[in-house]
Short mmCIF file of C-alpha atoms in Angstrom, two decimals:
data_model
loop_
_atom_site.label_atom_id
_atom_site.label_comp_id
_atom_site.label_asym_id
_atom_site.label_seq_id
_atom_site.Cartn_x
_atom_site.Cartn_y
_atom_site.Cartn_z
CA UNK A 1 134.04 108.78 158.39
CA UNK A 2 130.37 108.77 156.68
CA UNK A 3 128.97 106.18 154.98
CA UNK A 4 125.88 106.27 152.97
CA UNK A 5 121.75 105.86 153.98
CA UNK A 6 119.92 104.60 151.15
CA UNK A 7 115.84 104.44 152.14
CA UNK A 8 114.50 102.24 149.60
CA UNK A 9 111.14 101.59 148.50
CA UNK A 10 110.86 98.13 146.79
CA UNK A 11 107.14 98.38 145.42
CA UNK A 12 103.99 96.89 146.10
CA UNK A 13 105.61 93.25 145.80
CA UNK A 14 106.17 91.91 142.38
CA UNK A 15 109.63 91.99 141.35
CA UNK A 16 109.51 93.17 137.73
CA UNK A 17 107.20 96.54 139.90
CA UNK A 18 111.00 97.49 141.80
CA UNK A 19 112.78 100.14 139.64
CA UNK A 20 116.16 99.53 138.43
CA UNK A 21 117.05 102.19 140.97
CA UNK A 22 116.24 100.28 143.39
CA UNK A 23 117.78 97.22 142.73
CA UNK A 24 121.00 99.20 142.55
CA UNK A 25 120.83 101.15 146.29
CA UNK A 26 119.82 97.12 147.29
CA UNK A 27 123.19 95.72 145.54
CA UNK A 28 125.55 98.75 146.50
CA UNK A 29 124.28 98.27 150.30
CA UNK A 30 126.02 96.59 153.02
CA UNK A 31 123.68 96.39 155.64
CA UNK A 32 119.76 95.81 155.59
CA UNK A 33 116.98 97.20 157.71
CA UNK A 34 113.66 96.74 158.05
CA UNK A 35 110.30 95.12 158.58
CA UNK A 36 111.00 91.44 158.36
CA UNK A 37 108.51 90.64 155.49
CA UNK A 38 109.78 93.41 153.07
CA UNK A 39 113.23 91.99 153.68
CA UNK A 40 112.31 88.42 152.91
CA UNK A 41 111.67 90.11 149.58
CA UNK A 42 115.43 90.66 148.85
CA UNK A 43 117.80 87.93 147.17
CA UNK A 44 121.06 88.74 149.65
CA UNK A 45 124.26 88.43 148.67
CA UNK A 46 126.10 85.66 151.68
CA UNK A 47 128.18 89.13 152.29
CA UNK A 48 125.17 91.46 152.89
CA UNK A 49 123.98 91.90 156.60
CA UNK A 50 120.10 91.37 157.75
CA UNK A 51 118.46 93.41 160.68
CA UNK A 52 114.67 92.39 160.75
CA UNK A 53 112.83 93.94 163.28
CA UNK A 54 109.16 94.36 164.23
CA UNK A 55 106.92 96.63 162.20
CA UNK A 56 105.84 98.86 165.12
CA UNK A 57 109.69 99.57 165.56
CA UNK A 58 110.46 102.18 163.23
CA UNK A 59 112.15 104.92 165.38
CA UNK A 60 114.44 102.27 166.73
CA UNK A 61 115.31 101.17 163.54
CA UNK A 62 115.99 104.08 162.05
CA UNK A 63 118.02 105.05 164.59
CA UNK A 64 120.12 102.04 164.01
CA UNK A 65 120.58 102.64 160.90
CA UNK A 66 121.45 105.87 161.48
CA UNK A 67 124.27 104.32 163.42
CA UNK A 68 125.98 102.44 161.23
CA UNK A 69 125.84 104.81 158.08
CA UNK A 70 127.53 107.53 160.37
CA UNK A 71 130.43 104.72 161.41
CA UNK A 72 130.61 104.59 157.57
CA UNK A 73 128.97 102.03 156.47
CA UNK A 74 126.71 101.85 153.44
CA UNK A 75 123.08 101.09 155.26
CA UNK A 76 119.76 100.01 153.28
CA UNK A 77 116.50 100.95 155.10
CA UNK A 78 114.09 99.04 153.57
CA UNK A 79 110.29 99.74 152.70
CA UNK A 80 107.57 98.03 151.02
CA UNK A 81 105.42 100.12 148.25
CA UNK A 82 107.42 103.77 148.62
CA UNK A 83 109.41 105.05 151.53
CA UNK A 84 107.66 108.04 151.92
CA UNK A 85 104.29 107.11 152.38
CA UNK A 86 103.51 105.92 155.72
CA UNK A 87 106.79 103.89 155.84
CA UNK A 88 110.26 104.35 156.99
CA UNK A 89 111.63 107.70 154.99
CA UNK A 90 109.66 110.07 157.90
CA UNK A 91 111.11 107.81 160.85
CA UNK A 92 114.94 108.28 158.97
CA UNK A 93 113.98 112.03 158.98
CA UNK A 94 112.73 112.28 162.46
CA UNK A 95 116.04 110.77 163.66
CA UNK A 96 118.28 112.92 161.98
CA UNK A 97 116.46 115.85 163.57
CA UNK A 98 116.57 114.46 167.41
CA UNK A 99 119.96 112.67 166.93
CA UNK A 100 123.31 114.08 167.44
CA UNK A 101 124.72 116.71 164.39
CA UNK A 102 126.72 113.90 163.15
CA UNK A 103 123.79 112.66 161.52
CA UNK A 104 122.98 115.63 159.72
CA UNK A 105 126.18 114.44 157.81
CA UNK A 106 125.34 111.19 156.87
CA UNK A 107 124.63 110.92 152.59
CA UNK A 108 120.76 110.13 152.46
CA UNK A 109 119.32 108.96 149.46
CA UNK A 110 115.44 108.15 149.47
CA UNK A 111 114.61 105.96 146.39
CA UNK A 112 110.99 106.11 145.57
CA UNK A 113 108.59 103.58 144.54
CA UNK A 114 105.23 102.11 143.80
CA UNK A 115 102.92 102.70 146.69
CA UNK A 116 100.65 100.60 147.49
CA UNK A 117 97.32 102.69 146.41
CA UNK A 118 98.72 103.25 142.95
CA UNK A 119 99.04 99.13 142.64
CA UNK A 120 95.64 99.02 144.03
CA UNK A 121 94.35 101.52 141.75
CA UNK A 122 95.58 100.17 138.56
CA UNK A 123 94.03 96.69 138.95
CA UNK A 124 90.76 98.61 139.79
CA UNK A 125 90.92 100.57 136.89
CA UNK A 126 91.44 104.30 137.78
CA UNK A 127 89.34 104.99 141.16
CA UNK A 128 92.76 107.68 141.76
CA UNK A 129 91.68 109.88 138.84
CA UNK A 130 90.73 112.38 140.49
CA UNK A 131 91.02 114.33 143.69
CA UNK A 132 92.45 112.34 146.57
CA UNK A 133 93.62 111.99 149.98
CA UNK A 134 95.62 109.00 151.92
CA UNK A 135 95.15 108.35 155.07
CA UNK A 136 96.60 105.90 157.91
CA UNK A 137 94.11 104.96 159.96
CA UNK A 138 96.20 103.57 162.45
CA UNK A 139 95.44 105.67 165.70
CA UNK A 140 98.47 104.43 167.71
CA UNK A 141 100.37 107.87 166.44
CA UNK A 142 97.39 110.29 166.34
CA UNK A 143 94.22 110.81 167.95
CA UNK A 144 91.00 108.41 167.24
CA UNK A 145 89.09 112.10 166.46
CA UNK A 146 91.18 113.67 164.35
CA UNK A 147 91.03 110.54 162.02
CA UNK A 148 87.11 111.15 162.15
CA UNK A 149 87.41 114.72 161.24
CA UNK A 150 90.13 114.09 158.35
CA UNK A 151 87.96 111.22 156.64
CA UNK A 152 84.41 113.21 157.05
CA UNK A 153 87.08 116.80 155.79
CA UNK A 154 87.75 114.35 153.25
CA UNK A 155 84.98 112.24 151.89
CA UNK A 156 82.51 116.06 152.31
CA UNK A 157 84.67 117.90 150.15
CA UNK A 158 84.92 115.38 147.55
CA UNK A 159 88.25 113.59 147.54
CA UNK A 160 88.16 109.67 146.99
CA UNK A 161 90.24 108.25 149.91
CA UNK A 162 93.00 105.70 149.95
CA UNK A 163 92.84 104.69 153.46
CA UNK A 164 96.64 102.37 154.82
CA UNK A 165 97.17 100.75 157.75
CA UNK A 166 93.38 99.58 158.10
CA UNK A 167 92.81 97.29 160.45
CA UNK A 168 94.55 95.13 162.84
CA UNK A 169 94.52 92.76 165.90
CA UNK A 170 95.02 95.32 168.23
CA UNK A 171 92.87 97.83 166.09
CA UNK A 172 89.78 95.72 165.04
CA UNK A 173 86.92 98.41 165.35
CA UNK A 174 88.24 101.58 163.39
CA UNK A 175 87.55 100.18 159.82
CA UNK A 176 83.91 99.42 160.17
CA UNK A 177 83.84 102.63 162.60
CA UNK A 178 85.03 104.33 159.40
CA UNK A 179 82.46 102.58 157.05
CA UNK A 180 79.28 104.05 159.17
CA UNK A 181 80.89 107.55 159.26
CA UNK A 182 81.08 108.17 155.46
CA UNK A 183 77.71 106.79 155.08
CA UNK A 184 76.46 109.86 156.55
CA UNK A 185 78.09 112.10 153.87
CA UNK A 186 78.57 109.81 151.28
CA UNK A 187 75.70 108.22 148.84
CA UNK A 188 75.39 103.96 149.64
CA UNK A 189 76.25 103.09 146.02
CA UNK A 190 79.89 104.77 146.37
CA UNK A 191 82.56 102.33 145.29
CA UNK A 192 84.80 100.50 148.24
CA UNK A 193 88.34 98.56 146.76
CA UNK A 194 89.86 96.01 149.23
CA UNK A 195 92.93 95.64 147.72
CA UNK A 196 95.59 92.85 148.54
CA UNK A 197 98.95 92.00 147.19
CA UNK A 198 98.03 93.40 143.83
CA UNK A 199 100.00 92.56 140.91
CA UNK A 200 101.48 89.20 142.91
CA UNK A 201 99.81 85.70 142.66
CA UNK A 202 98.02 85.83 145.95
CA UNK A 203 96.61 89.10 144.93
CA UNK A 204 92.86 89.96 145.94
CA UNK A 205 91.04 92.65 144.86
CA UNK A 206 87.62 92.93 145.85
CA UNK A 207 84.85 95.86 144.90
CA UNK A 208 81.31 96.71 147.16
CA UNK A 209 79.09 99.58 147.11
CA UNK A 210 80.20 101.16 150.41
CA UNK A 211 76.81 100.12 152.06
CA UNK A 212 77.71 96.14 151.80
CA UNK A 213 81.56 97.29 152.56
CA UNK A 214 82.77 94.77 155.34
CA UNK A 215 85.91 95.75 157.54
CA UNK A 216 86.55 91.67 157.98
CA UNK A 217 87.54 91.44 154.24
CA UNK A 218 90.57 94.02 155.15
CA UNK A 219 93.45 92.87 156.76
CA UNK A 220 97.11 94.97 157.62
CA UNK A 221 98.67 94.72 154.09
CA UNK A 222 95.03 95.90 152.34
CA UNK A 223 94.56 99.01 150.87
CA UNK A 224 91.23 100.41 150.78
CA UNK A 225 90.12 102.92 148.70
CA UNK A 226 86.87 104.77 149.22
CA UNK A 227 85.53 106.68 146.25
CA UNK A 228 83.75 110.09 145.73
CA UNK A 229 80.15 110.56 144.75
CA UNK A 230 81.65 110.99 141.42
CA UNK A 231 83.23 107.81 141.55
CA UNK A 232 82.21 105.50 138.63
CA UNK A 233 81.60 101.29 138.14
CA UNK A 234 82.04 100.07 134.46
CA UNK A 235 80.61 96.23 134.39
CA UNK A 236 82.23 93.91 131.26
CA UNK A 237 81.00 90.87 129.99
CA UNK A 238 83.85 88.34 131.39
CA UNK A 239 85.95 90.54 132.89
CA UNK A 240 85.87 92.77 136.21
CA UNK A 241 84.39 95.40 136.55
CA UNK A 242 86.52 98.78 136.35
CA UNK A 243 86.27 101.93 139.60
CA UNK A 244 87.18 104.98 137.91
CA UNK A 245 86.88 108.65 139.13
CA UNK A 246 86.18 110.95 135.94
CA UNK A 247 88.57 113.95 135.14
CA UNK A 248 86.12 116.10 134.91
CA UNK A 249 83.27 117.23 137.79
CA UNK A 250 79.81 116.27 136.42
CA UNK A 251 77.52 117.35 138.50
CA UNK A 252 77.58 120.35 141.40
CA UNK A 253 79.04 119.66 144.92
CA UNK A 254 76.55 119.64 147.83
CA UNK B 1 89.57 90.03 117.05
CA UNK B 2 90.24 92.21 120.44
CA UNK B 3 93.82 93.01 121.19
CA UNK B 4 95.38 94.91 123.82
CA UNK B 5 95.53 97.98 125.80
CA UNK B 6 98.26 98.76 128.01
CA UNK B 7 98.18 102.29 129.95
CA UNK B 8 101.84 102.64 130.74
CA UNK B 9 103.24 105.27 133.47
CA UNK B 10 106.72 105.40 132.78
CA UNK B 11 107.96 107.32 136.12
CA UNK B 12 108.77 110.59 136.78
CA UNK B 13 111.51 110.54 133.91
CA UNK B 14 114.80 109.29 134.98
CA UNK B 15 115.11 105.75 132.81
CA UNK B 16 116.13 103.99 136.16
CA UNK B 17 112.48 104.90 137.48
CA UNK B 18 110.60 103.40 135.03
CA UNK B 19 109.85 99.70 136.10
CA UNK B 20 110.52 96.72 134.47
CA UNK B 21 107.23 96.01 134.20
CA UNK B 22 107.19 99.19 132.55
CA UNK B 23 109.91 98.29 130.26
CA UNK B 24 108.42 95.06 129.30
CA UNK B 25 104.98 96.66 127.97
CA UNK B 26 107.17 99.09 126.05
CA UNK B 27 108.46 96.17 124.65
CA UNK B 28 105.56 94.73 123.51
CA UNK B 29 103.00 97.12 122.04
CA UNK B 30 103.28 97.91 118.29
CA UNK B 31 100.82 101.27 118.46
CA UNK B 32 101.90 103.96 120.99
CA UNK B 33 99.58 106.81 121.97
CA UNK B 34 100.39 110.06 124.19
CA UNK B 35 101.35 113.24 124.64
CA UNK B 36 104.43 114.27 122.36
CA UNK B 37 106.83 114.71 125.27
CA UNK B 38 106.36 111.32 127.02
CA UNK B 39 106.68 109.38 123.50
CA UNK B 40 109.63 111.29 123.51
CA UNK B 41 111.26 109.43 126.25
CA UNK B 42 110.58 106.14 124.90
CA UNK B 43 113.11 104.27 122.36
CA UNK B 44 110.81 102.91 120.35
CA UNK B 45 112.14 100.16 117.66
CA UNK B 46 111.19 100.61 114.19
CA UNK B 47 108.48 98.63 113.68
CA UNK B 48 106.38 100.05 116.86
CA UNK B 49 104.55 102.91 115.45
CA UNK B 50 103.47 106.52 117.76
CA UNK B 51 101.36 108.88 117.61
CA UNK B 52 101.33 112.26 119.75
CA UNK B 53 98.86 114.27 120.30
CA UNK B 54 98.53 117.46 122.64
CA UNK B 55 98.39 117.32 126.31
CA UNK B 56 94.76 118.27 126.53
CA UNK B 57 93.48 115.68 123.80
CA UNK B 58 92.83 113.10 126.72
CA UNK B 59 89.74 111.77 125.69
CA UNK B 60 90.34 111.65 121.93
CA UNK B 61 93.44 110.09 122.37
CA UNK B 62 91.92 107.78 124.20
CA UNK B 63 89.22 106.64 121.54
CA UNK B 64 91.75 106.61 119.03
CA UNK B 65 94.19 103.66 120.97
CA UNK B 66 90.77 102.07 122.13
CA UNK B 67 90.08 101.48 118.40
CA UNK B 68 92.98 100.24 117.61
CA UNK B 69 93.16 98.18 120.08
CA UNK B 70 89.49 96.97 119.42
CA UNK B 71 91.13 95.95 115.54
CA UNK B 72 93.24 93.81 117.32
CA UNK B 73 96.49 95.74 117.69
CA UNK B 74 98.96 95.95 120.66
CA UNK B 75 98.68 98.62 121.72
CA UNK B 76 100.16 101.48 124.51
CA UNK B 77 98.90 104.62 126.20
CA UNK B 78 101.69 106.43 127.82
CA UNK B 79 101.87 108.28 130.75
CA UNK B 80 104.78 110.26 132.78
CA UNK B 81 104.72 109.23 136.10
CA UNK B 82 101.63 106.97 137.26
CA UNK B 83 98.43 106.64 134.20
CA UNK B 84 96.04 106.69 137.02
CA UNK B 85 97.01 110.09 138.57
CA UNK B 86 95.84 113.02 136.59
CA UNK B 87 96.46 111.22 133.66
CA UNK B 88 95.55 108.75 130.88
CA UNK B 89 93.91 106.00 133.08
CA UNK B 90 91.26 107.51 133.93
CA UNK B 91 90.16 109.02 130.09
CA UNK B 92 90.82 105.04 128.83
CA UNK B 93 87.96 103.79 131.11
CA UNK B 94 86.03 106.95 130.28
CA UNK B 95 86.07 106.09 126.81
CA UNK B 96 85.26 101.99 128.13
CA UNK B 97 82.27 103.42 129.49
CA UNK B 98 81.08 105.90 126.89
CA UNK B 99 82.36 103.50 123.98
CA UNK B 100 80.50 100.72 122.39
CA UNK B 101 79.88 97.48 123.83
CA UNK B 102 83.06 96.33 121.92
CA UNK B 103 85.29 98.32 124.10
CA UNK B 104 84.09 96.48 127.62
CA UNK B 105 85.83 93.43 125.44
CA UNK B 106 89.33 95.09 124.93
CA UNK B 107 92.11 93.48 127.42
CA UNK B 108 92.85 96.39 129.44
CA UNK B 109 96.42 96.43 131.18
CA UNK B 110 97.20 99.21 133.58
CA UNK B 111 100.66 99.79 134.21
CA UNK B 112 101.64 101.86 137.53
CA UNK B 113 104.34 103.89 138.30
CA UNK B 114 106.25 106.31 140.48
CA UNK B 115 104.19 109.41 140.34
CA UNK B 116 105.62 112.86 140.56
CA UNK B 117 104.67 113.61 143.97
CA UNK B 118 106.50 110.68 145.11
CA UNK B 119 109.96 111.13 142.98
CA UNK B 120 109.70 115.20 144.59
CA UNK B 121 108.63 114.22 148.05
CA UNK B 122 111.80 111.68 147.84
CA UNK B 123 114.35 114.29 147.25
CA UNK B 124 113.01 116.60 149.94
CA UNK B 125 112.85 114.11 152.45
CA UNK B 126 109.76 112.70 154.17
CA UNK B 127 106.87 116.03 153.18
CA UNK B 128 104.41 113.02 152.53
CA UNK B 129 105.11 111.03 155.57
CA UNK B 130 101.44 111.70 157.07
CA UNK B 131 98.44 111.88 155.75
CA UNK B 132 98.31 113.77 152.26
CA UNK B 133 95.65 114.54 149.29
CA UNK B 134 96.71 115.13 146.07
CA UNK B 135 94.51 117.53 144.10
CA UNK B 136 94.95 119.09 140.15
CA UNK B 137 94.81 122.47 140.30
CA UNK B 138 93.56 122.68 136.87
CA UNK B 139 89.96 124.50 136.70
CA UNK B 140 89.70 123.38 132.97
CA UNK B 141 87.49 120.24 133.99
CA UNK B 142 85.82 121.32 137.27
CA UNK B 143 84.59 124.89 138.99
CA UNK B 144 87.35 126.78 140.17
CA UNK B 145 85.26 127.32 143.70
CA UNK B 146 85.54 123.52 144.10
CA UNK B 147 89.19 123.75 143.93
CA UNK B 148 88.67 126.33 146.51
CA UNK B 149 86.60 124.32 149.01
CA UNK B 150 88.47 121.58 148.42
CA UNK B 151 92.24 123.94 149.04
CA UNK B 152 90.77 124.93 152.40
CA UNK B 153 88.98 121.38 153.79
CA UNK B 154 92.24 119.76 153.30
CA UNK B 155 94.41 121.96 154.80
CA UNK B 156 92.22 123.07 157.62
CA UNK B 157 92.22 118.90 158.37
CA UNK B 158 96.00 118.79 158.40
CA UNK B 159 96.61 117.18 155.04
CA UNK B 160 99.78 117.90 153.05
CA UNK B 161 98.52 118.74 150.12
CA UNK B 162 100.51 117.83 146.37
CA UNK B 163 99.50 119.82 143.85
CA UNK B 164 99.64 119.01 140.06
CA UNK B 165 99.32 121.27 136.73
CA UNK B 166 99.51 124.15 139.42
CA UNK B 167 99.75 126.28 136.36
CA UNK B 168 99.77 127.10 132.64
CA UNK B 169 100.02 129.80 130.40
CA UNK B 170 96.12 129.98 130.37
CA UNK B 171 95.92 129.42 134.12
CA UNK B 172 98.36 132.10 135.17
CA UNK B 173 96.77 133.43 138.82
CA UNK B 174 95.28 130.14 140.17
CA UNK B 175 98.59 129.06 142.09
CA UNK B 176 99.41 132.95 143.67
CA UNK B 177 95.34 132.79 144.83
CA UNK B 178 96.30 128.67 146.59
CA UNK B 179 98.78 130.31 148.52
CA UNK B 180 96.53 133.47 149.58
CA UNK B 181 93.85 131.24 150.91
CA UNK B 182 96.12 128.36 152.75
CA UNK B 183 98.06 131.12 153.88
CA UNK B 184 94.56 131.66 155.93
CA UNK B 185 94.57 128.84 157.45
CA UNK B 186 98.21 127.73 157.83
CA UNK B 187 101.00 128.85 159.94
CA UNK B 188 103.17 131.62 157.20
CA UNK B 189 106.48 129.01 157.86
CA UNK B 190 104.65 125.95 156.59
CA UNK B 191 107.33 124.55 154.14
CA UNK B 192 106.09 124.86 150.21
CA UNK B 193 108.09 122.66 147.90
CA UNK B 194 108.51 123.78 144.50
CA UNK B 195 109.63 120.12 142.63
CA UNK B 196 110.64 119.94 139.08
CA UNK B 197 112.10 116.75 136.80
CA UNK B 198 112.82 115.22 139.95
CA UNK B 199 115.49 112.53 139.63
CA UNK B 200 116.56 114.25 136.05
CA UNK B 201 119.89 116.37 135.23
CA UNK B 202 117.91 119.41 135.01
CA UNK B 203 116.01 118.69 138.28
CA UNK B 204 114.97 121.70 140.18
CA UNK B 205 113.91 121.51 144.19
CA UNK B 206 113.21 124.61 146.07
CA UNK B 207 112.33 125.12 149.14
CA UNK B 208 110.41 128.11 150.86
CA UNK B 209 107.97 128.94 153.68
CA UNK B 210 104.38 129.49 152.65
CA UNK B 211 104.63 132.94 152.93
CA UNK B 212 107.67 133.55 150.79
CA UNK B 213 105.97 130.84 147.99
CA UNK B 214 105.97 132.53 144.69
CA UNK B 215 103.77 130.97 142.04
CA UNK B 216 106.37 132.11 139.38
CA UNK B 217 108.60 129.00 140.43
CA UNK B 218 106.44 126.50 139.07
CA UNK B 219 105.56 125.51 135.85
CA UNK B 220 103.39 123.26 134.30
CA UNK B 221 106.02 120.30 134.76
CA UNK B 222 106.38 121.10 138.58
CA UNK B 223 104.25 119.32 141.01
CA UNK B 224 104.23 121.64 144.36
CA UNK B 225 103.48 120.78 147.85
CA UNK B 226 102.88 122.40 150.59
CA UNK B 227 103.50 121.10 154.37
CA UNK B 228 100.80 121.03 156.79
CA UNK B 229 101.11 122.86 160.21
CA UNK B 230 103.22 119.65 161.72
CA UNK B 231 105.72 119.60 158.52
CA UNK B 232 109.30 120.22 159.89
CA UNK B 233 112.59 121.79 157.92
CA UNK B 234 115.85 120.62 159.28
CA UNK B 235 119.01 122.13 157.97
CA UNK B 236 121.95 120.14 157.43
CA UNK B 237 125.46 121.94 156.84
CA UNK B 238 126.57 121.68 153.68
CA UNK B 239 123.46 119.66 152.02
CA UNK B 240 119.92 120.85 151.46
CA UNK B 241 117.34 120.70 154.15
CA UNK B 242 115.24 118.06 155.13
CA UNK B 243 111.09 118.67 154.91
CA UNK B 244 109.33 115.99 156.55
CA UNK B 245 105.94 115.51 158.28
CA UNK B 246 106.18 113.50 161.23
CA UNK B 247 104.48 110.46 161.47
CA UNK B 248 102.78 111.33 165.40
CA UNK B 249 100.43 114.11 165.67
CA UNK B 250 102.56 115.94 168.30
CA UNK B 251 100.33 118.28 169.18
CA UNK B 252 96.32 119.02 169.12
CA UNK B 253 94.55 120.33 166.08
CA UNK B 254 92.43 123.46 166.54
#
């Protein structure tokens, strides 16, 4: 017997940014995984299961999962922002591959959402307008140096950057690391967003030219976005200011 | 008397991926602005009036809703997917900037939402599960060489790379010459994913190794992307493959 694998994305947090989708994989689900935190998010019913685990345990989960939707049960992993970006949807994939063929049976259905950049972005204004890249720069899953070469790849040939995963206890140096390193290719007036909880009430979105950018105002659950040299600040009287990257390329590349 | 100005993205299509957040600006705009197709989507009551214009009528479109919005009207910019990816967030603040002082006044609103990359990405499996860029392949508003520089930094770095308006009836060769030049740098069995009205009864996912890609799959609706050296295919009997990138760098970049 096969059950059913639903890898949800709730959104960056509010509740009226999770798609009716969604909230229907959430209410036809049995059994909940995920990161603590993004299942505090969900309103269970008394007859729905919980399985929090830590946020560094995403194989493990996965694999649990796994488990329980090939015994036939109807299993919700559970992501913040969307699934497939730097979240649990690879991890359910990975497992399926390594784990016995009986998985390769099991109904999957990834429901998309809001990532966190795009929630980011449209509190900025539009600093995503353009070309762009996103990038974990978490270096417990790939080398320190190949994060330097993708961001300098990156930031020389003109893509803002939406940069996840920023900074944490056990990775306090990387951020500002990062900061100094597109300095060298990137002008000092270039727009940084620290973006936190956006669209909910604790939200905090902040905006420095990337030579004043500090990694303390980042925490784990801030996106930053880095933009271009073609990335543009709009002050207004009474309001903040709006990040936008223009459609079209002004000016020649270096 | 300023009113409002939301810029909506409605999802990718299907009416249970548009947000409620979504849903609730809908609701309450009485002027709505955008390309013929997306206004299409919308049930819009009687008394909220629309006004299509053609897909490449960005910034005009976006004057027109600023004014009105500037007279003190309610009113909505609509976008498929997410406004602040290759879309209409990103022409509003252009026309902030360029506009009057008056304009800096308006209450902006951004509205995100699931972009098409995500909603394709989602029914492949986990192709976005690393790091990514997202890049228009459109050479209307920037030098074609650009596109080029950009095609090869990205993939040479190891990004997946989502591409949007890959082509057009007046951009016919620009997709066949993408998968010449990646095909330089990438292994020929990178996975390319051809995605079209994801999530939609006439939703079209193909799957095919870089060298078998064939730019006559995609239209101007269909965002493509294409893996990176570490993406993986696994076949499942008797339901489409898998694509995903793996979230460890498992082996050393040349």
């Amino acid at each position: 017997m096969t059950g059913k694998l639903y890898v949800i994305g709730t959104g960056p947090g509010a509740a009226d940014q999770t798609t009716p989708q969604a909230a229907a994989a959430i209410a036809a689900a049995s059994d909940f995984f995920g990161y603590g935190p993004y299942l505090d998010r969900l309103e269970l019913r008394p007859d729905q299961n919980r399985y929090a685990s830590d946020n560094r345990e995403e194989l493990s989960r996965a694999n649990a999962a796994l488990d329980r939707a090939a015994a036939g049960a109807s299993v919700a992993v559970v992501s913040g922002g969307d699934p497939g970006v730097f979240a649990m949807a690879a991890a359910v994939c990975e497992a399926i591959e390594k784990g016995p063929p009986s998985c390769r049976a099991v109904d999957l259905e990834i429901v998309p959402g809001v990532t966190a950049m795009l929630a980011v972005a449209a509190r900025a204004g539009a600093p995503l307008g353009h070309d762009f890249c996103a990038l974990s720069l978490s270096d417990n899953l790939k080398p320190w140096d190949v994060i330097e070469q993708r961001l300098t790849a990156a930031a020389s040939a003109g893509f803002v950057i939406a940069l996840y995963n920023p900074i944490s206890k056990a990775r306090p140096w990387q951020l500002g690391r990062t900061f100094e390193l597109l300095a060298e290719v990137l002008p000092p007036t270039v727009p940084v967003i620290f973006g936190r909880a956006a669209g909910r009430p604790d939200e905090r979105i902040e905006i420095l030219a990337l030579a004043d950018a500090d990694a303390l105002l980042a925490d784990m659950a801030t996106c930053v976005i880095i933009g271009s040299a073609e990335t543009r600040v709009v002050d207004r009287p009474g309001r903040p200011p709006l990040v936008y990257s223009p459609r079209s390329l002004t000016r020649a590349m270096a």
